Amino acid sequence: MSKPVCYSTKAFSAVSASSPLSAAVIERRVPTATDVQIQILYCGVCHSDLHFARNEWHFTQYPAVPGHEIVGHVTAVGGGVKKFKVGDTVGVGCLVDSCRTCPDCRNGLEQFCSNMVMTYGSMDKHLGTPTLGGYAQSIVVTEDFVLRIPANLNLAAAAPLLCAGITTYSPLRNWKVGPGQKVGIIGLGGLGHMAVKFAKAFGAHVVLFTTSPSKVVDGKRVGAHEVVVSTNEPQMAAQAGTFDFILDAVSATHDLNAYLNLLKRDGHLVLVGAPAEPLPLAAFPLLFRRRSVSGSLIGGLPETQEMLDFCGKHNITSDIEMIRMDQINTAYERMLKSDVKYRFVIDMASLT
Ligand code: NAP
Ligand code: ZN
Ligand code: ZN
């Protein structure tokens, strides 16, 4: 494979698991016929970025550029691009390519394709080096993996929809959460606060579980009908056996079994949080009442566009705290303390 023509763009990268992120210059390919070049205006900060930058999942190659909640303007398109033109407002999430032919891809479930290419940390088919994410001034992505952002949404607040949004929308849709159901959301972070907004919009009775008593007011403000402080045993006991569905969006090790006991017969607990360490699972809460535990990974391209259009129609965005690129290391430390309301978004103008 001959290396394509490239150009340089400014970025922020980690050079090892223990080093802070710092300024770097990286290469992007000059757009090929089917590519869209995007000037990145904002990029959300997902907890996955932190897990990845610090090699907590044990597959990071350095230098590593995180960032998969990307929004910006199209600055160039290849000759064969049909869906986008220069000036369009677009987004890129966690995927930048896949095989396009396997059953998963044909069903719009590109996230499960065994050859899917993640926005960072996968092998770049063009360059033969690891893909580099959105903590950068620009990115080049094949048009089928570029999404339209509804014009009525605040662009910075729409960035987190590209990961936190679709990761919570997809399981709530897949398990058909809706009116008449009692739904629990665990953790009021980037994913959790979007899950509360979507579950409310879908018509469910929403209960937020938080370890942070200081988030009770915000939990209700973003849409929860009830907020339970999960360290409060009487509050937890009062919810036993009452939930149809619980979405677990916690980034760290925690006790799943306490939540299994809150499910009704045939209730589902779905994990979207991706803690680095395994979570112990007791048999009895599953056996009694035939409860189940599943996982869910982001969402495919058609569903991501559906989610963005739903957000446009219902005016749903993320609650954000804007940061400069050089504040990213402090932002990571705050995220580890569950101290973000409720998603950091990088103003990429700060990188110029
Ligand atoms: P985040 O903003 O840091 O939120 C995580 C929340 O979990 C915190 O705000 C906190 O909520 C709760 N929490 C943190 N430590 C805890 C502990 N020790 N015990 C109990 N609760 C704790 O993270 P995020 O960006 O939403 O991501 C959440 C997880 O989802 C991460 O592991 C991330 O990698 C993963 N993720 C998965 C997918 C997927 O496709 N499945 C996609 C994106 C992200 P309270 O203060 O309310 O307790
Ligand atoms: Zn993410
Ligand atoms: Zn495929």
Short mmCIF file of C-alpha atoms and ligand atoms in Angstrom, two decimals:
data_model
loop_
_atom_site.label_atom_id
_atom_site.label_comp_id
_atom_site.label_asym_id
_atom_site.label_seq_id
_atom_site.Cartn_x
_atom_site.Cartn_y
_atom_site.Cartn_z
CA MET A 1 0.00 0.00 0.00
CA SER A 2 1.50 3.36 -0.97
CA LYS A 3 0.98 6.09 1.58
CA PRO A 4 -1.56 8.70 0.45
CA VAL A 5 -0.73 12.38 0.25
CA CYS A 6 -1.07 13.93 3.70
CA TYR A 7 -1.27 17.34 5.33
CA SER A 8 -0.47 18.43 8.89
CA THR A 9 -2.95 19.51 11.53
CA LYS A 10 -2.54 20.58 15.15
CA ALA A 11 -3.73 18.17 17.83
CA PHE A 12 -3.34 17.14 21.48
CA SER A 13 -1.92 13.70 22.15
CA ALA A 14 -0.74 11.39 24.93
CA VAL A 15 2.69 9.85 24.42
CA SER A 16 2.37 7.29 27.22
CA ALA A 17 -0.20 6.01 29.72
CA SER A 18 1.21 8.22 32.45
CA SER A 19 1.98 11.41 30.55
CA PRO A 20 -0.41 14.36 30.38
CA LEU A 21 -1.83 15.22 26.98
CA SER A 22 0.15 17.90 25.16
CA ALA A 23 0.33 19.76 21.86
CA ALA A 24 1.32 17.75 18.79
CA VAL A 25 1.21 17.91 15.02
CA ILE A 26 -0.38 14.94 13.26
CA GLU A 27 -0.99 13.90 9.67
CA ARG A 28 -4.34 13.45 7.95
CA ARG A 29 -4.82 12.14 4.43
CA VAL A 30 -5.75 14.64 1.73
CA PRO A 31 -9.40 13.77 0.93
CA THR A 32 -9.82 10.94 -1.57
CA ALA A 33 -12.85 10.76 -3.89
CA THR A 34 -15.29 9.65 -1.17
CA ASP A 35 -13.82 11.67 1.72
CA VAL A 36 -15.09 14.68 3.62
CA GLN A 37 -12.62 17.03 5.31
CA ILE A 38 -13.98 18.65 8.46
CA GLN A 39 -12.73 21.64 10.43
CA ILE A 40 -13.41 20.55 14.00
CA LEU A 41 -15.13 23.31 15.98
CA TYR A 42 -15.97 21.35 19.14
CA CYS A 43 -15.12 17.95 20.54
CA GLY A 44 -16.79 16.39 23.59
CA VAL A 45 -14.72 14.67 26.28
CA CYS A 46 -15.94 11.12 26.88
CA HIS A 47 -14.78 9.00 29.82
CA SER A 48 -13.65 6.51 27.16
CA ASP A 49 -11.08 9.13 26.06
CA LEU A 50 -9.58 8.96 29.55
CA HIS A 51 -9.69 5.12 29.73
CA PHE A 52 -7.96 5.07 26.31
CA ALA A 53 -5.36 7.81 26.90
CA ARG A 54 -4.27 6.02 30.09
CA ASN A 55 -4.34 2.55 28.47
CA GLU A 56 -6.86 1.24 31.01
CA TRP A 57 -8.30 -1.09 28.35
CA HIS A 58 -4.83 -2.35 27.35
CA PHE A 59 -4.93 -1.69 23.61
CA THR A 60 -3.67 1.87 23.31
CA GLN A 61 -0.79 2.60 20.96
CA TYR A 62 1.08 5.87 21.41
CA PRO A 63 1.07 8.66 20.46
CA ALA A 64 -2.70 8.56 21.03
CA VAL A 65 -5.20 11.27 20.10
CA PRO A 66 -8.60 10.72 21.80
CA GLY A 67 -11.89 12.41 20.86
CA HIS A 68 -14.99 10.90 19.25
CA GLU A 69 -17.69 13.52 19.79
CA ILE A 70 -16.74 15.67 16.84
CA VAL A 71 -18.70 18.51 15.24
CA GLY A 72 -17.62 21.08 12.69
CA HIS A 73 -17.89 22.42 9.18
CA VAL A 74 -17.05 20.70 5.92
CA THR A 75 -14.00 22.37 4.36
CA ALA A 76 -13.44 20.08 1.34
CA VAL A 77 -15.07 17.08 -0.32
CA GLY A 78 -13.73 14.47 -2.73
CA GLY A 79 -15.03 14.36 -6.30
CA GLY A 80 -17.36 11.43 -5.61
CA VAL A 81 -18.99 12.78 -2.44
CA LYS A 82 -22.76 13.04 -2.88
CA LYS A 83 -24.23 13.81 0.54
CA PHE A 84 -22.15 16.77 1.72
CA LYS A 85 -20.81 20.06 0.42
CA VAL A 86 -18.37 22.65 1.71
CA GLY A 87 -19.93 24.62 4.59
CA ASP A 88 -22.26 21.87 5.85
CA THR A 89 -22.49 21.38 9.62
CA VAL A 90 -21.58 17.78 10.38
CA GLY A 91 -20.57 15.33 13.07
CA VAL A 92 -18.40 12.25 13.49
CA GLY A 93 -18.82 9.78 16.34
CA CYS A 94 -16.93 6.69 17.43
CA LEU A 95 -16.68 5.03 13.99
CA VAL A 96 -14.95 6.18 10.81
CA ASP A 97 -15.27 3.05 8.64
CA SER A 98 -16.31 -0.63 8.51
CA CYS A 99 -16.35 -3.45 5.94
CA ARG A 100 -19.76 -2.36 4.53
CA THR A 101 -20.61 -5.92 3.38
CA CYS A 102 -21.05 -8.17 6.45
CA PRO A 103 -24.51 -8.87 7.95
CA ASP A 104 -23.90 -6.31 10.72
CA CYS A 105 -22.99 -3.57 8.25
CA ARG A 106 -25.91 -4.46 5.97
CA ASN A 107 -28.22 -4.12 8.98
CA GLY A 108 -26.86 -0.70 9.93
CA LEU A 109 -25.08 -2.14 12.97
CA GLU A 110 -21.58 -1.11 11.92
CA GLN A 111 -20.49 -0.99 15.56
CA PHE A 112 -20.53 -4.80 15.63
CA CYS A 113 -18.64 -5.30 12.33
CA SER A 114 -15.48 -7.28 13.03
CA ASN A 115 -13.63 -4.89 10.71
CA MET A 116 -15.06 -1.65 12.06
CA VAL A 117 -12.61 1.24 12.32
CA MET A 118 -12.91 3.32 15.45
CA THR A 119 -12.23 7.05 15.32
CA TYR A 120 -9.20 6.48 17.52
CA GLY A 121 -7.18 3.41 18.36
CA SER A 122 -8.01 1.29 15.27
CA MET A 123 -5.77 0.60 12.28
CA ASP A 124 -6.19 3.37 9.69
CA LYS A 125 -6.83 1.64 6.34
CA HIS A 126 -5.25 4.51 4.43
CA LEU A 127 -2.20 5.35 6.53
CA GLY A 128 -1.41 1.94 8.06
CA THR A 129 -1.02 3.56 11.49
CA PRO A 130 -3.48 3.88 14.41
CA THR A 131 -6.43 6.20 13.80
CA LEU A 132 -6.22 9.55 15.60
CA GLY A 133 -9.31 11.18 17.09
CA GLY A 134 -10.95 14.54 17.38
CA TYR A 135 -8.70 16.49 19.76
CA ALA A 136 -7.44 18.17 16.57
CA GLN A 137 -8.15 21.00 14.18
CA SER A 138 -9.40 18.80 11.37
CA ILE A 139 -10.26 15.25 10.40
CA VAL A 140 -10.90 13.42 7.11
CA VAL A 141 -13.65 10.79 7.10
CA THR A 142 -15.33 8.75 4.38
CA GLU A 143 -18.75 10.29 3.71
CA ASP A 144 -20.81 7.28 4.83
CA PHE A 145 -19.54 7.81 8.40
CA VAL A 146 -20.30 11.54 8.50
CA LEU A 147 -23.57 12.68 10.11
CA ARG A 148 -25.78 15.72 9.70
CA ILE A 149 -26.37 17.94 12.73
CA PRO A 150 -29.84 19.55 12.86
CA ALA A 151 -29.51 23.30 12.33
CA ASN A 152 -31.59 24.27 15.39
CA LEU A 153 -29.22 22.63 17.88
CA ASN A 154 -26.46 24.53 19.66
CA LEU A 155 -23.39 23.04 17.99
CA ALA A 156 -21.16 22.73 21.06
CA ALA A 157 -23.98 21.13 23.07
CA ALA A 158 -24.70 18.76 20.18
CA ALA A 159 -21.14 17.34 20.13
CA PRO A 160 -21.76 14.87 23.01
CA LEU A 161 -24.70 13.39 21.11
CA LEU A 162 -22.16 11.67 18.84
CA CYS A 163 -21.16 9.26 21.64
CA ALA A 164 -23.01 9.90 24.92
CA GLY A 165 -26.20 10.48 22.94
CA ILE A 166 -26.22 7.43 20.70
CA THR A 167 -24.80 5.12 23.40
CA THR A 168 -27.84 5.77 25.59
CA TYR A 169 -30.46 6.25 22.86
CA SER A 170 -29.66 2.88 21.24
CA PRO A 171 -30.29 0.54 24.23
CA LEU A 172 -33.37 2.50 25.31
CA ARG A 173 -34.76 1.97 21.79
CA ASN A 174 -33.57 -1.65 21.49
CA TRP A 175 -35.28 -2.64 24.76
CA LYS A 176 -38.34 -0.56 23.76
CA VAL A 177 -38.41 1.74 26.77
CA GLY A 178 -41.62 3.76 26.79
CA PRO A 179 -44.80 4.78 28.58
CA GLY A 180 -45.92 2.60 31.47
CA GLN A 181 -42.38 1.44 32.25
CA LYS A 182 -40.21 2.22 35.24
CA VAL A 183 -36.64 2.84 34.11
CA GLY A 184 -33.52 3.33 36.20
CA ILE A 185 -30.40 5.19 35.07
CA ILE A 186 -27.22 4.66 37.11
CA GLY A 187 -24.73 7.55 37.26
CA LEU A 188 -25.30 11.20 36.36
CA GLY A 189 -22.30 11.72 34.11
CA GLY A 190 -22.06 12.41 30.38
CA LEU A 191 -23.89 9.24 29.36
CA GLY A 192 -26.21 9.12 32.36
CA HIS A 193 -27.61 12.62 31.94
CA MET A 194 -28.37 11.94 28.25
CA ALA A 195 -30.03 8.65 29.24
CA VAL A 196 -32.30 10.49 31.68
CA LYS A 197 -33.26 12.97 28.94
CA PHE A 198 -34.03 10.23 26.40
CA ALA A 199 -35.91 7.93 28.80
CA LYS A 200 -38.06 10.91 29.82
CA ALA A 201 -38.65 11.87 26.18
CA PHE A 202 -39.70 8.27 25.42
CA GLY A 203 -42.38 8.51 28.10
CA ALA A 204 -41.00 6.24 30.84
CA HIS A 205 -41.06 6.88 34.59
CA VAL A 206 -37.37 7.68 35.18
CA VAL A 207 -35.41 7.08 38.37
CA LEU A 208 -31.82 8.29 38.60
CA PHE A 209 -29.35 6.49 40.87
CA THR A 210 -26.41 8.63 41.93
CA THR A 211 -23.56 8.32 44.40
CA SER A 212 -23.45 12.13 44.63
CA PRO A 213 -26.06 13.70 46.94
CA SER A 214 -25.12 17.06 45.36
CA LYS A 215 -26.64 15.90 42.04
CA VAL A 216 -30.19 15.28 43.30
CA VAL A 217 -31.45 18.69 42.17
CA ASP A 218 -29.80 18.45 38.75
CA GLY A 219 -31.08 14.89 38.30
CA LYS A 220 -34.62 16.21 38.55
CA ARG A 221 -33.82 19.25 36.40
CA VAL A 222 -32.60 17.06 33.53
CA GLY A 223 -35.77 14.97 33.73
CA ALA A 224 -35.71 12.27 36.43
CA HIS A 225 -39.04 11.79 38.22
CA GLU A 226 -37.20 10.42 41.26
CA VAL A 227 -33.57 10.48 42.38
CA VAL A 228 -32.15 7.79 44.66
CA VAL A 229 -28.82 8.26 46.42
CA SER A 230 -27.41 4.78 45.94
CA THR A 231 -25.39 4.80 49.16
CA ASN A 232 -28.64 5.23 51.14
CA GLU A 233 -29.80 1.69 51.96
CA PRO A 234 -33.41 2.49 52.93
CA GLN A 235 -33.83 4.48 49.68
CA MET A 236 -32.48 1.51 47.68
CA ALA A 237 -34.60 -1.04 49.57
CA ALA A 238 -37.74 0.97 48.83
CA GLN A 239 -37.16 0.39 45.08
CA ALA A 240 -36.72 -3.43 45.27
CA GLY A 241 -38.38 -5.45 42.50
CA THR A 242 -39.98 -2.49 40.74
CA PHE A 243 -37.96 -1.79 37.56
CA ASP A 244 -38.58 -2.96 34.00
CA PHE A 245 -35.21 -1.74 32.78
CA ILE A 246 -32.01 -0.28 34.24
CA LEU A 247 -29.20 1.34 32.23
CA ASP A 248 -25.82 1.31 33.96
CA ALA A 249 -23.58 4.19 32.82
CA VAL A 250 -20.93 3.99 35.53
CA SER A 251 -17.25 4.33 34.60
CA ALA A 252 -15.74 2.61 37.67
CA THR A 253 -16.06 -0.66 39.59
CA HIS A 254 -19.34 -0.86 41.53
CA ASP A 255 -21.82 -3.41 42.86
CA LEU A 256 -24.13 -4.57 40.07
CA ASN A 257 -25.98 -7.01 42.30
CA ALA A 258 -27.54 -4.23 44.34
CA TYR A 259 -29.27 -3.07 41.14
CA LEU A 260 -30.31 -6.56 39.95
CA ASN A 261 -32.47 -6.83 43.04
CA LEU A 262 -34.36 -3.74 41.94
CA LEU A 263 -35.58 -5.40 38.70
CA LYS A 264 -39.01 -7.01 38.29
CA ARG A 265 -39.41 -10.52 36.90
CA ASP A 266 -37.83 -10.62 33.40
CA GLY A 267 -36.31 -7.17 33.94
CA HIS A 268 -33.13 -6.16 32.10
CA LEU A 269 -30.02 -4.44 33.31
CA VAL A 270 -27.96 -3.14 30.40
CA LEU A 271 -24.36 -2.07 30.82
CA VAL A 272 -22.97 0.76 28.77
CA GLY A 273 -20.31 1.78 31.30
CA ALA A 274 -16.97 0.15 30.57
CA PRO A 275 -14.97 -0.10 33.81
CA ALA A 276 -11.48 -1.47 33.33
CA GLU A 277 -11.96 -4.23 35.95
CA PRO A 278 -14.54 -7.08 35.80
CA LEU A 279 -17.73 -6.61 37.82
CA PRO A 280 -18.70 -9.52 40.13
CA LEU A 281 -22.11 -10.96 39.30
CA ALA A 282 -24.08 -13.04 41.86
CA ALA A 283 -26.18 -15.91 40.47
CA PHE A 284 -29.17 -15.70 42.78
CA PRO A 285 -30.54 -12.25 41.83
CA LEU A 286 -30.50 -13.44 38.19
CA LEU A 287 -32.00 -16.89 38.79
CA PHE A 288 -34.85 -15.69 40.91
CA ARG A 289 -37.22 -13.71 38.69
CA ARG A 290 -35.37 -14.60 35.45
CA ARG A 291 -33.56 -11.27 35.26
CA SER A 292 -30.92 -10.61 32.62
CA VAL A 293 -27.77 -8.53 32.18
CA SER A 294 -26.70 -7.33 28.72
CA GLY A 295 -24.32 -4.84 27.18
CA SER A 296 -24.68 -2.28 24.43
CA LEU A 297 -22.06 -0.55 22.28
CA ILE A 298 -22.63 2.95 20.84
CA GLY A 299 -24.97 2.61 17.81
CA GLY A 300 -24.82 2.16 14.04
CA LEU A 301 -24.80 4.97 11.50
CA PRO A 302 -28.54 4.93 10.60
CA GLU A 303 -29.56 4.94 14.26
CA THR A 304 -27.07 7.71 15.06
CA GLN A 305 -28.65 9.90 12.37
CA GLU A 306 -32.12 8.94 13.70
CA MET A 307 -31.01 10.00 17.21
CA LEU A 308 -29.64 13.33 15.93
CA ASP A 309 -32.89 14.02 14.06
CA PHE A 310 -34.90 13.07 17.18
CA CYS A 311 -32.79 15.55 19.18
CA GLY A 312 -33.41 18.23 16.56
CA LYS A 313 -37.15 17.62 16.70
CA HIS A 314 -37.32 17.56 20.51
CA ASN A 315 -34.56 20.13 21.09
CA ILE A 316 -32.40 17.76 23.13
CA THR A 317 -28.71 18.50 23.70
CA SER A 318 -26.10 17.88 26.37
CA ASP A 319 -25.47 20.09 29.40
CA ILE A 320 -21.90 21.19 28.80
CA GLU A 321 -18.91 22.92 30.36
CA MET A 322 -16.74 24.44 27.66
CA ILE A 323 -12.97 24.12 28.11
CA ARG A 324 -9.85 25.16 26.21
CA MET A 325 -7.74 22.38 24.73
CA ASP A 326 -4.95 23.06 27.24
CA GLN A 327 -7.40 22.41 30.13
CA ILE A 328 -7.89 18.78 29.11
CA ASN A 329 -5.66 17.26 31.81
CA THR A 330 -7.50 19.13 34.58
CA ALA A 331 -10.79 18.09 32.97
CA TYR A 332 -9.74 14.42 33.15
CA GLU A 333 -8.96 14.77 36.87
CA ARG A 334 -12.32 16.41 37.48
CA MET A 335 -14.10 13.69 35.48
CA LEU A 336 -12.48 11.07 37.75
CA LYS A 337 -14.05 12.85 40.73
CA SER A 338 -17.50 12.82 39.03
CA ASP A 339 -17.17 16.60 38.91
CA VAL A 340 -18.49 17.61 35.50
CA LYS A 341 -21.86 19.13 34.60
CA TYR A 342 -22.35 17.05 32.60
CA ARG A 343 -19.96 16.92 29.68
CA PHE A 344 -16.76 18.82 28.99
CA VAL A 345 -16.59 20.11 25.43
CA ILE A 346 -13.36 21.44 23.95
CA ASP A 347 -13.56 24.70 22.03
CA MET A 348 -11.18 23.77 19.24
CA ALA A 349 -10.55 27.44 18.39
CA SER A 350 -8.31 27.31 21.49
CA LEU A 351 -5.90 25.05 19.60
CA THR A 352 -4.99 27.54 16.87
P1 NAP B 1 -18.60 10.20 33.32
O1 NAP B 1 -19.14 11.44 32.70
O2 NAP B 1 -17.32 10.25 34.05
O3 NAP B 1 -19.77 9.62 34.26
C1 NAP B 1 -19.63 8.46 35.02
C2 NAP B 1 -20.54 8.56 36.24
O4 NAP B 1 -20.46 7.32 36.94
C3 NAP B 1 -20.12 9.60 37.24
O5 NAP B 1 -20.60 10.89 36.95
C4 NAP B 1 -20.73 9.06 38.53
O6 NAP B 1 -22.10 9.44 38.62
C5 NAP B 1 -20.66 7.57 38.34
N1 NAP B 1 -19.51 6.99 39.06
C6 NAP B 1 -18.21 7.30 38.92
N2 NAP B 1 -17.45 6.56 39.74
C7 NAP B 1 -18.30 5.77 40.40
C8 NAP B 1 -18.13 4.75 41.39
N3 NAP B 1 -16.91 4.43 41.85
N4 NAP B 1 -19.23 4.11 41.85
C9 NAP B 1 -20.45 4.43 41.40
N5 NAP B 1 -20.67 5.39 40.49
C10 NAP B 1 -19.61 6.04 39.99
O7 NAP B 1 -18.42 9.05 32.21
P2 NAP B 1 -19.17 8.86 30.79
O8 NAP B 1 -18.43 9.58 29.74
O9 NAP B 1 -20.60 9.08 30.98
O10 NAP B 1 -18.87 7.30 30.53
C11 NAP B 1 -19.37 6.31 31.42
C12 NAP B 1 -18.79 4.96 31.05
O11 NAP B 1 -19.35 4.54 29.80
C13 NAP B 1 -17.28 4.95 30.85
O12 NAP B 1 -16.75 3.73 31.36
C14 NAP B 1 -17.13 4.98 29.33
O13 NAP B 1 -15.92 4.43 28.87
C15 NAP B 1 -18.31 4.13 28.93
N6 NAP B 1 -18.77 4.32 27.55
C16 NAP B 1 -19.28 3.22 26.93
C17 NAP B 1 -19.80 3.33 25.66
C18 NAP B 1 -20.43 2.15 24.99
O14 NAP B 1 -20.56 2.15 23.76
N7 NAP B 1 -20.88 1.18 25.74
C19 NAP B 1 -19.76 4.57 25.00
C20 NAP B 1 -19.25 5.67 25.68
C21 NAP B 1 -18.76 5.53 26.96
P3 NAP B 1 -22.76 9.86 40.03
O15 NAP B 1 -21.92 10.99 40.54
O16 NAP B 1 -24.13 10.29 39.65
O17 NAP B 1 -22.74 8.65 40.90
ZN ZN B 2 -17.47 7.94 24.03
ZN ZN B 3 -19.02 -5.18 8.36
#
